[in-house]
mmCIF file of C-alpha atoms in Angstrom:
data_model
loop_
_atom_site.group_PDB
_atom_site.id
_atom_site.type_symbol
_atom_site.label_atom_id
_atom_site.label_comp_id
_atom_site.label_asym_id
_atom_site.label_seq_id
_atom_site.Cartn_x
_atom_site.Cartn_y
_atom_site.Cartn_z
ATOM 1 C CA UNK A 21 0.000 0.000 0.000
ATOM 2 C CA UNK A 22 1.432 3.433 -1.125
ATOM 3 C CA UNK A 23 1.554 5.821 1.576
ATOM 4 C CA UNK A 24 0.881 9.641 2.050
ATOM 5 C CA UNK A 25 4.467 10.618 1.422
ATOM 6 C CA UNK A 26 5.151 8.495 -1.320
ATOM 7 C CA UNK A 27 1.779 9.103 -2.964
ATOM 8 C CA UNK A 28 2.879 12.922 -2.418
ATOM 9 C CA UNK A 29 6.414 12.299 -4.635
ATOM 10 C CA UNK A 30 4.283 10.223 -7.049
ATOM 11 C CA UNK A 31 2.562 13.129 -7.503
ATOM 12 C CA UNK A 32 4.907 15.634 -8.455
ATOM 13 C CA UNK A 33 7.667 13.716 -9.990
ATOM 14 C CA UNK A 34 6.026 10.662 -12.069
ATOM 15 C CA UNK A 35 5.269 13.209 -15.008
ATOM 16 C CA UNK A 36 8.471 14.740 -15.230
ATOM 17 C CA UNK A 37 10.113 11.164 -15.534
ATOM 18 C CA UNK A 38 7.458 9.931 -17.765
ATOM 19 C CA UNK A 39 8.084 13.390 -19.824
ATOM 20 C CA UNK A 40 11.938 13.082 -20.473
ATOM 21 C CA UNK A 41 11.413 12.780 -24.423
ATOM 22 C CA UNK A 42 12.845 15.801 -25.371
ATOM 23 C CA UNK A 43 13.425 19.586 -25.300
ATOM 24 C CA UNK A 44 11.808 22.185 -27.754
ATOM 25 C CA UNK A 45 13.322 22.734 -31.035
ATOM 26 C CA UNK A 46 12.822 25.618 -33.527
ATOM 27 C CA UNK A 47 10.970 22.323 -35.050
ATOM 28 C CA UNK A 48 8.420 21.934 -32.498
ATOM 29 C CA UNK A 49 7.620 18.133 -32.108
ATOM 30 C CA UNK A 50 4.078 18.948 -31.558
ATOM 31 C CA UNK A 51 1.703 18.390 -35.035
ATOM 32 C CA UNK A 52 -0.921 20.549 -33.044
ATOM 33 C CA UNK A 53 -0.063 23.553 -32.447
ATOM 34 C CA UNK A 54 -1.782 25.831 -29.840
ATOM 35 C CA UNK A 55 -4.761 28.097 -32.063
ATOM 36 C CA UNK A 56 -4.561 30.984 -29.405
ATOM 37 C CA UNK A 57 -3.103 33.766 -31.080
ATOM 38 C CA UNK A 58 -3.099 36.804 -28.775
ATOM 39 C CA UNK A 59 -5.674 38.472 -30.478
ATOM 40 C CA UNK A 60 -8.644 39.931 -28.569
ATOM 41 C CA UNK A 61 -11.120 36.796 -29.447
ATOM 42 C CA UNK A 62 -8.022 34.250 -28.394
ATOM 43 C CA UNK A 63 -5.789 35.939 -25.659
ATOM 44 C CA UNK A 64 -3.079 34.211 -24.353
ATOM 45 C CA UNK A 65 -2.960 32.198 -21.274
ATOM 46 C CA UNK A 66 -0.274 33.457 -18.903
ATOM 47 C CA UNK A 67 -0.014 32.004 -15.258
ATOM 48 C CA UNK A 68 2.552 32.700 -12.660
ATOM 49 C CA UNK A 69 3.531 30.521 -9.924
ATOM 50 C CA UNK A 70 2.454 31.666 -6.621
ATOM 51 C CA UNK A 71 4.703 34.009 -4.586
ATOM 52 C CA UNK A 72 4.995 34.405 -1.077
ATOM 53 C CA UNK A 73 2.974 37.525 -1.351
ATOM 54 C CA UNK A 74 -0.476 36.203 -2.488
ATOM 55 C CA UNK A 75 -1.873 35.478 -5.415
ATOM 56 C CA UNK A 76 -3.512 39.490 -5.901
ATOM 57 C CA UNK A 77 -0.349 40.908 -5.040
ATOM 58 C CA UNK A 78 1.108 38.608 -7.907
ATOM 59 C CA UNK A 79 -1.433 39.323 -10.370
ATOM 60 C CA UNK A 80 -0.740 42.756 -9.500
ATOM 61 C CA UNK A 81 3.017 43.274 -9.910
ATOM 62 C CA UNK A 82 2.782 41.675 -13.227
ATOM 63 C CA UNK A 83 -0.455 43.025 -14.841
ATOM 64 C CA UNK A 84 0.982 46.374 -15.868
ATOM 65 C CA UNK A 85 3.783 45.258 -18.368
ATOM 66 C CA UNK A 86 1.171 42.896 -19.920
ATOM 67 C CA UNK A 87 -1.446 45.662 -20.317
ATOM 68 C CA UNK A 88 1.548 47.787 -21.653
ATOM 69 C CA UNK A 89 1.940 44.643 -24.047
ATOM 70 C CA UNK A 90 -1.481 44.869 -25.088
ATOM 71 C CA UNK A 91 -1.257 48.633 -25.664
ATOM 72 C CA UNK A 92 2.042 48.787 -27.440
ATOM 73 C CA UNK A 93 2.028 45.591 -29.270
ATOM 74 C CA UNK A 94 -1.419 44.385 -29.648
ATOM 75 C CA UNK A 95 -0.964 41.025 -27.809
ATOM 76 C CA UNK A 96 -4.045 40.231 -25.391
ATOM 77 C CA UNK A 97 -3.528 38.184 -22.136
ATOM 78 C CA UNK A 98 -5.186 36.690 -19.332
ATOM 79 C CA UNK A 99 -3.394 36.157 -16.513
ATOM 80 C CA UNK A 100 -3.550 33.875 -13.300
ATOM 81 C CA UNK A 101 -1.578 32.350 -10.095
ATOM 82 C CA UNK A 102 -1.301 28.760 -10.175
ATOM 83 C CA UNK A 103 -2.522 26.678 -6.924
ATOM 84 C CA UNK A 104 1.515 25.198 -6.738
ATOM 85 C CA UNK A 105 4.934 25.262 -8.778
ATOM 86 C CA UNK A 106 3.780 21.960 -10.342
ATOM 87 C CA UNK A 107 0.443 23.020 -11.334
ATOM 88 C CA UNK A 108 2.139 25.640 -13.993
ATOM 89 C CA UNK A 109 4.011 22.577 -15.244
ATOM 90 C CA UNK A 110 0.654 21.068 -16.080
ATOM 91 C CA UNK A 111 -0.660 23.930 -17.184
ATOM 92 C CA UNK A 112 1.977 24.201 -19.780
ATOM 93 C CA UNK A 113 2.156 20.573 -20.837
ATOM 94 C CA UNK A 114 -1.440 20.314 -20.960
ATOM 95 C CA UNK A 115 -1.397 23.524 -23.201
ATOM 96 C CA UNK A 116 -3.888 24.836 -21.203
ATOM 97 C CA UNK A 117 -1.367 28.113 -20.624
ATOM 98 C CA UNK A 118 0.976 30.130 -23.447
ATOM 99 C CA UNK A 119 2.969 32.073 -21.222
ATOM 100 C CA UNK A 120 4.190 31.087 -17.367
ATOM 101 C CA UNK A 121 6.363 32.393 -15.271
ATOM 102 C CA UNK A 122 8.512 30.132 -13.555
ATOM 103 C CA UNK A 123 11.341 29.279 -11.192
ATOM 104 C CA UNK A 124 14.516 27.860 -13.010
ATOM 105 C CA UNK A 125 13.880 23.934 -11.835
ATOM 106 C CA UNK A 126 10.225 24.290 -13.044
ATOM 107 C CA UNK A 127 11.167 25.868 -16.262
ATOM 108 C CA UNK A 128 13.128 22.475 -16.351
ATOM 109 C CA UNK A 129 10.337 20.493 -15.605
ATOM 110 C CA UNK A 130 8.464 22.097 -18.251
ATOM 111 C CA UNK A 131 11.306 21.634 -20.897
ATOM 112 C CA UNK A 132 12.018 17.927 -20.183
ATOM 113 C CA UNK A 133 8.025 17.422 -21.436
ATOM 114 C CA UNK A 134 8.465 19.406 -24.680
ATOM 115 C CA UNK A 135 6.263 22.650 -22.796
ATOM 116 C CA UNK A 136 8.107 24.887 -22.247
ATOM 117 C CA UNK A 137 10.934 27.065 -23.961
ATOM 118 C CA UNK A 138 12.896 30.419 -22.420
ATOM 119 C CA UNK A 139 11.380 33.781 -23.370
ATOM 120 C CA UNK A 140 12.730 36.015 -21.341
ATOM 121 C CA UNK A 141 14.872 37.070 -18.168
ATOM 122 C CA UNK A 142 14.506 40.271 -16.102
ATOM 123 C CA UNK A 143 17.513 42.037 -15.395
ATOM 124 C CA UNK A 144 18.393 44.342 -12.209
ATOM 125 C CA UNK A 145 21.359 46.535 -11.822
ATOM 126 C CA UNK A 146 22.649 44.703 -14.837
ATOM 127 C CA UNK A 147 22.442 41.259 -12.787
ATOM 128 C CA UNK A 148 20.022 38.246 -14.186
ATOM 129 C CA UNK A 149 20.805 35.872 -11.141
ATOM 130 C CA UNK A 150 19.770 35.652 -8.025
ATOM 131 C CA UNK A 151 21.123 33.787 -4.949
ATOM 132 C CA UNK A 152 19.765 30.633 -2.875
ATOM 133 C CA UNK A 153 20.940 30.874 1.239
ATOM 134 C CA UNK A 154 20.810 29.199 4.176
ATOM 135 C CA UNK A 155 20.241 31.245 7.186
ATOM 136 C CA UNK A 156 20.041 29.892 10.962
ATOM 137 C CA UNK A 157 20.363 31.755 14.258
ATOM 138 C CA UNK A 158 23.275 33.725 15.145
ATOM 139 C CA UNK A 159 26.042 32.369 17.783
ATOM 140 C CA UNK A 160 24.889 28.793 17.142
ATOM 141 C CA UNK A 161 25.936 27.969 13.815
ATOM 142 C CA UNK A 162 29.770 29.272 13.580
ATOM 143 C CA UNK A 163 31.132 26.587 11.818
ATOM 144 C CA UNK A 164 28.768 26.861 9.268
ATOM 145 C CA UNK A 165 26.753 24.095 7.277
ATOM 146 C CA UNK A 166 28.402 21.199 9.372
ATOM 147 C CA UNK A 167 26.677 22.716 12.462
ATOM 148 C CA UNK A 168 23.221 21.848 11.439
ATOM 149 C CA UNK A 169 24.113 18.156 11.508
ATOM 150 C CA UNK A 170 21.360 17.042 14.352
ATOM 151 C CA UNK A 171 19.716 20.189 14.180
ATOM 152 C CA UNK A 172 16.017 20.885 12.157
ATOM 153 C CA UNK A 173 15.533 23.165 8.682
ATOM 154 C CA UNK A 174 12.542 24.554 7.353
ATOM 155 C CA UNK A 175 12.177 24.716 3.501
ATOM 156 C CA UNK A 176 9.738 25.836 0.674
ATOM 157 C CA UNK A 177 8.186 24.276 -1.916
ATOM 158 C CA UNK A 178 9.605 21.192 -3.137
ATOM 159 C CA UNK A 179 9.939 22.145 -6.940
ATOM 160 C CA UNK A 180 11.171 25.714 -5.456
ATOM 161 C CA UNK A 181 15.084 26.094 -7.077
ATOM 162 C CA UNK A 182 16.113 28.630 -4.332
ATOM 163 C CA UNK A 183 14.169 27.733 -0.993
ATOM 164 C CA UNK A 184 14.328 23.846 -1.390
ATOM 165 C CA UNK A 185 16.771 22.094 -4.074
ATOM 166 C CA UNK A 186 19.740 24.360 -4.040
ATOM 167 C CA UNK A 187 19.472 24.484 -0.038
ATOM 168 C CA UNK A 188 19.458 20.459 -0.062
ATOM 169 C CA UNK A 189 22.608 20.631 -2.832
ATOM 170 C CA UNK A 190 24.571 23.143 -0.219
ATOM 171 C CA UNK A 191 23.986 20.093 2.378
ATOM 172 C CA UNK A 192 24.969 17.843 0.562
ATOM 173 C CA UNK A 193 28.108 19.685 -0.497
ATOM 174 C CA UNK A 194 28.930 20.069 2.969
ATOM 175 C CA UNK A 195 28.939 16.341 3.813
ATOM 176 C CA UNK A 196 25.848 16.988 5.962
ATOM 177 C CA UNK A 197 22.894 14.411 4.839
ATOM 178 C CA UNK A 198 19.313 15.774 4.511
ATOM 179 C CA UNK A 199 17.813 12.740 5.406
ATOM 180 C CA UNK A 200 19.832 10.802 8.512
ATOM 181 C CA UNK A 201 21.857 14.108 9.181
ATOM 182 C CA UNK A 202 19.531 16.035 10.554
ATOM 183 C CA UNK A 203 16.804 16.009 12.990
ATOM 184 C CA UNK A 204 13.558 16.751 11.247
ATOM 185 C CA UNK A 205 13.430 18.374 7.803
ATOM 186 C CA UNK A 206 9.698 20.736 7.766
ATOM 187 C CA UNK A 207 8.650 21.004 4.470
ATOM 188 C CA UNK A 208 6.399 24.922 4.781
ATOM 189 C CA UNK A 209 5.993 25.745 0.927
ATOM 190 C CA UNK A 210 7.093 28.792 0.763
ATOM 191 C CA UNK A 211 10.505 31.685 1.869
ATOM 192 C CA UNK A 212 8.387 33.447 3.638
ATOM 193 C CA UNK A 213 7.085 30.553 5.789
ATOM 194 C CA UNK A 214 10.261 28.825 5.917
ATOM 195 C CA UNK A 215 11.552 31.928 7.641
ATOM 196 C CA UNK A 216 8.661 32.409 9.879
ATOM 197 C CA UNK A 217 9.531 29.057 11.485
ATOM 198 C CA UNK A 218 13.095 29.689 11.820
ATOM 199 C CA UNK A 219 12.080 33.355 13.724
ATOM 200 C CA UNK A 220 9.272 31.621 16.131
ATOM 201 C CA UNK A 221 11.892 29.260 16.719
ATOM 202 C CA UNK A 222 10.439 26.141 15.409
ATOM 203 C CA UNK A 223 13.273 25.310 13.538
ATOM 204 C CA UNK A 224 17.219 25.902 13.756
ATOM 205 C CA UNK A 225 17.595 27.525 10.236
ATOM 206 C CA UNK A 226 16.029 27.904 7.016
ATOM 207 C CA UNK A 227 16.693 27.799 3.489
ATOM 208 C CA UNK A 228 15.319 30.214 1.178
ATOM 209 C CA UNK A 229 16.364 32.923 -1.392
ATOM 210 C CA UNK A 230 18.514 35.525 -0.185
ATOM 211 C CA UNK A 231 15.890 38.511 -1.926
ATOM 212 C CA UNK A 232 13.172 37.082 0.318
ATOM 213 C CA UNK A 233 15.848 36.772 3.215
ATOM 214 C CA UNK A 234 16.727 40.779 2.714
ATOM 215 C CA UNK A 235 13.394 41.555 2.274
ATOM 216 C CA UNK A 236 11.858 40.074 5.630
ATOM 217 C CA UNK A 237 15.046 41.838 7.584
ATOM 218 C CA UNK A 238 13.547 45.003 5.079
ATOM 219 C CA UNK A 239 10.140 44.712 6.378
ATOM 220 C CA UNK A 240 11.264 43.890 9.882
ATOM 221 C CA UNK A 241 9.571 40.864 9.814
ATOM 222 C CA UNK A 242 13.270 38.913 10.696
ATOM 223 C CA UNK A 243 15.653 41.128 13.098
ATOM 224 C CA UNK A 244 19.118 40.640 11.473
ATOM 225 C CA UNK A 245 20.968 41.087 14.669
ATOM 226 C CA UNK A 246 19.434 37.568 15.835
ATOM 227 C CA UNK A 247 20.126 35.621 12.391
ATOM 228 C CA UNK A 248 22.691 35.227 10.298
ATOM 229 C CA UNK A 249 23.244 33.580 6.672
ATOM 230 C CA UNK A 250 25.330 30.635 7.204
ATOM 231 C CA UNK A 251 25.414 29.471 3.168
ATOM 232 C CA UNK A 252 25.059 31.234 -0.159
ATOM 233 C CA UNK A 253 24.630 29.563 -3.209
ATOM 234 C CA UNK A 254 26.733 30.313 -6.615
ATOM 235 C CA UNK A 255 24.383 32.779 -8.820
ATOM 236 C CA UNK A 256 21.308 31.302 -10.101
ATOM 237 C CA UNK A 257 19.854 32.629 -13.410
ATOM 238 C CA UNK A 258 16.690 34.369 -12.241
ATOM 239 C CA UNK A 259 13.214 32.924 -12.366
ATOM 240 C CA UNK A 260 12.489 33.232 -16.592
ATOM 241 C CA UNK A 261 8.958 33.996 -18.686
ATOM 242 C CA UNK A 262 8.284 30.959 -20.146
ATOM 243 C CA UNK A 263 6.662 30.402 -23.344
ATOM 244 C CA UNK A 264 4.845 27.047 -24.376
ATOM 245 C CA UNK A 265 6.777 25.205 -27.330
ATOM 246 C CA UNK A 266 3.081 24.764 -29.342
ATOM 247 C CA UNK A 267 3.015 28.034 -29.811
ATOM 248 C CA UNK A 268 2.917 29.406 -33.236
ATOM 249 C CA UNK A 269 6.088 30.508 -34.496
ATOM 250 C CA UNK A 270 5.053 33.923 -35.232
ATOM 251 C CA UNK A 271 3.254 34.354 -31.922
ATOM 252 C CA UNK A 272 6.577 33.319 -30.896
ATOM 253 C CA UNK A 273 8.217 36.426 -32.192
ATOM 254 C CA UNK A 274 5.749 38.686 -31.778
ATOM 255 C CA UNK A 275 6.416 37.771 -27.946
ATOM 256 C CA UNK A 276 10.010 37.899 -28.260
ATOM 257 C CA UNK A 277 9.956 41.294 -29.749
ATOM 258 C CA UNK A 278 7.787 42.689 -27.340
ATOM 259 C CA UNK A 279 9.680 41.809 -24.028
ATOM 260 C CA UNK A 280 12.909 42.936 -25.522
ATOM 261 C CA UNK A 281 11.452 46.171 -26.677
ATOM 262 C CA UNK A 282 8.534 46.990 -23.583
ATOM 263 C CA UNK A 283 11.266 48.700 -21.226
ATOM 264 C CA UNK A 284 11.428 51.713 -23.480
ATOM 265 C CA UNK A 285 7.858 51.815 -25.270
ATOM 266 C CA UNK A 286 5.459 54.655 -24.461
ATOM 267 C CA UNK A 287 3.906 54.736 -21.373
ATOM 268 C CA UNK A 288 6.200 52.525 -19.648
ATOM 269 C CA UNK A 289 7.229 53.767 -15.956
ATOM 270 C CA UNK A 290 10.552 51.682 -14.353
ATOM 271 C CA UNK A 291 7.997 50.373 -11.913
ATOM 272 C CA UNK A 292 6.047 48.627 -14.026
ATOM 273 C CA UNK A 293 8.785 46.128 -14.857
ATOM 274 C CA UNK A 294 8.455 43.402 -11.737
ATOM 275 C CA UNK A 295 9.679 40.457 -11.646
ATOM 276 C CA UNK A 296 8.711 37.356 -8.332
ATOM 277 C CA UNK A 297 8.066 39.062 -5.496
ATOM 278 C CA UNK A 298 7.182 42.384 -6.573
ATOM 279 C CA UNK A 299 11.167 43.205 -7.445
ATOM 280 C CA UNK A 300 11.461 46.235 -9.353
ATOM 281 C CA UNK A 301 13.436 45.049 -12.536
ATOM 282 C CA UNK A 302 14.878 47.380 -15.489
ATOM 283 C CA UNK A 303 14.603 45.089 -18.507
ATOM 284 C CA UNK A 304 14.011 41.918 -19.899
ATOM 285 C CA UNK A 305 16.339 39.946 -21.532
ATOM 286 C CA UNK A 306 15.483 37.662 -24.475
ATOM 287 C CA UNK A 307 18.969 36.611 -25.859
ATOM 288 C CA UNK A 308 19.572 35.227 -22.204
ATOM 289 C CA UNK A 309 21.676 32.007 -22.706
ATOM 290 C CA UNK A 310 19.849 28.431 -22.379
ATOM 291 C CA UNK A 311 23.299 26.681 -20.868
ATOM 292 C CA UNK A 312 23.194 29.041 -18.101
ATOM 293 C CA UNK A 313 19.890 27.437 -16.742
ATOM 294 C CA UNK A 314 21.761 23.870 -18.049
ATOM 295 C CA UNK A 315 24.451 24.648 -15.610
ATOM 296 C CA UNK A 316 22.438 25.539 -12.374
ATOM 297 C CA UNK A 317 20.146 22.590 -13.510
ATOM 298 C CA UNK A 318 23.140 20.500 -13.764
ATOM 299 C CA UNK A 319 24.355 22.173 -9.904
ATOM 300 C CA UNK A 320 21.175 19.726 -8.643
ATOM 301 C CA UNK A 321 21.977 16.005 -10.057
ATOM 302 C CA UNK A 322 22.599 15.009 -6.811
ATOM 303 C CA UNK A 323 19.181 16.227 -5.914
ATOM 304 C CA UNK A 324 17.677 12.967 -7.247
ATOM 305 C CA UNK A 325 13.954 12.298 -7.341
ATOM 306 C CA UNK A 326 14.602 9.707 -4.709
ATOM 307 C CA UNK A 327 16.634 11.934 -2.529
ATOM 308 C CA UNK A 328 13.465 14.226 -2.717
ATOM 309 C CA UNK A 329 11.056 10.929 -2.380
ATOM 310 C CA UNK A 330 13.437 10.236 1.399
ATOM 311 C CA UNK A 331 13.041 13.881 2.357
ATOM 312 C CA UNK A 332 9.511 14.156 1.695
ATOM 313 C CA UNK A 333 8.890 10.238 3.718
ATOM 314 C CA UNK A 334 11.150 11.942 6.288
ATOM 315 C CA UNK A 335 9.346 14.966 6.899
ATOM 316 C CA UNK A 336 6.220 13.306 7.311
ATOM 317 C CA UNK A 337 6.685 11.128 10.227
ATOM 318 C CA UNK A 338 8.454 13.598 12.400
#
């Protein structure tokens, strides 16, 4: 009989293994291709994976460059939050959605199934990466990493790149063993949750990004003279626009011309250019390399499914 935990990994791993066919190609494999068009009788389908801030807040930061897109381009969307970080994947390979916008291991997901290719990066202060941390009370942890052997973690969503896989690679890196190293793993689905545990002092650290780490000590929601980061990840390319490989190609450009233009088209203020989270961004970038997500993708193979599977059993039956 397949338990709760297990039937939980089933869940979101089986399609991604059963989906490992093949990436997108300027030849789509698809015979069918998606009959939305942007116009105004066929908008596009855009949905964003949810952010620690709420799903309006999300809708919110990312509604004005699309309406700008409408305005300056002609290209009509409708946008939504998705309920998790694997219900965008299914969105996408169910070609239920055109457009997503997605963190760099579900943009993976997406691409292993032939649903997904890269449309665009935002950039900030010239910088498109971003950086996963580890962060645990201050005075306890001065060896670093290998301190936390024994010791409890609170992480995000499973499928999250910043606040779940690249925290479990940083263990791992440091000798220190997810599953039999540490006391109790709590699995909270989000940064924002992952450091409210580590502040009420359920757990001894947490991992999430370091924006949503910065932020919290911004918003005085996390004192930074009682926590420290004890782990920082090498730069992660930051969380892409996705576009769905059935896509028409000349949707295709018409998308790709109007992210790499929108930044300087009329009526365009800096601070309607956000990115997750509500970050301010200056520009998008559509020439952003694909081996750059390869690389942090490739940072994770010893994140295996199973690994993940043990975590997940694990954190259950604490």
């Amino acid at each position: 009989m397949i338990g709760k935990p297990v039937r939980q990994f089933a869940m979101h791993f089986f399609p991604v293994l059963l989906g490992i066919v093949g990436f997108c190609t300027t030849t789509s494999v698809y015979a069918e291709e998606i009959q939305r068009d942007g116009s105004e009788q066929k908008p596009l389908q855009v949905m964003l994976i949810p952010a620690d801030t709420g799903a309006d807040t999300t809708l919110s930061d990312f509604r004005p460059v699309f309406n700008a897109i409408k305005e300056n381009f002609g290209l009509h969307c409708e946008l939504r939050v998705g309920t998790s970080y694997a219900a965008v994947v299914e969105g996408l390979a169910a070609k239920r959605v055109d457009i997503a916008f997605v963190g760099p291991v579900t943009f993976d997901q997406a691409r292993r199934r032939s649903a997904a290719e890269l449309l665009a990066v935002a950039v900030k202060r010239n910088s498109n990466s971003y950086r996963s941390a580890i962060v645990a009370r201050r005075g306890e942890n001065d060896r670093g990493l290998t301190d936390l052997r024994g010791k409890t973690i609170a992480l995000g969503d499973i499928n999250s790149t910043s606040s779940f896989r690249f925290p479990i690679a940083m263990l791992l890196n440091a000798a220190v063993d997810p599953v039999l190293g540490l006391k109790r793993v709590v699995i909270t689905g989000s940064h924002s949750d992952a450091l409210a545990a580590l502040r009420e002092g359920h757990v001894d650290a947490a991992g999430c990004s370091l924006d949503a780490y910065e932020k919290a000590i911004n918003t005085g929601s996390i004192n930074a003279k009682e926590f420290q980061v004890v782990a920082v990840s090498p730069p992660i390319p930051n969380p892409p626009l996705v576009m769905n490989c059935g896509l028409p190609g000349a949707v295709k450009e018409k998308l790709r011309d109007a992210f790499r233009k929108i930044h300087q088209s009329p009526g365009i203020r800096p601070e309607m250019i956000r990115g997750y989270g509500g970050d301010q961004y200056e520009r998008y970038d559509i020439d952003f390399p694909q081996e750059d997500f390869d690389d942090a993708i490739a940072q994770l193979a010893p994140v295996t499914p199973q690994l993940i599977g043990a975590i997940i059993e694990r954190a259950a039956n604490r």
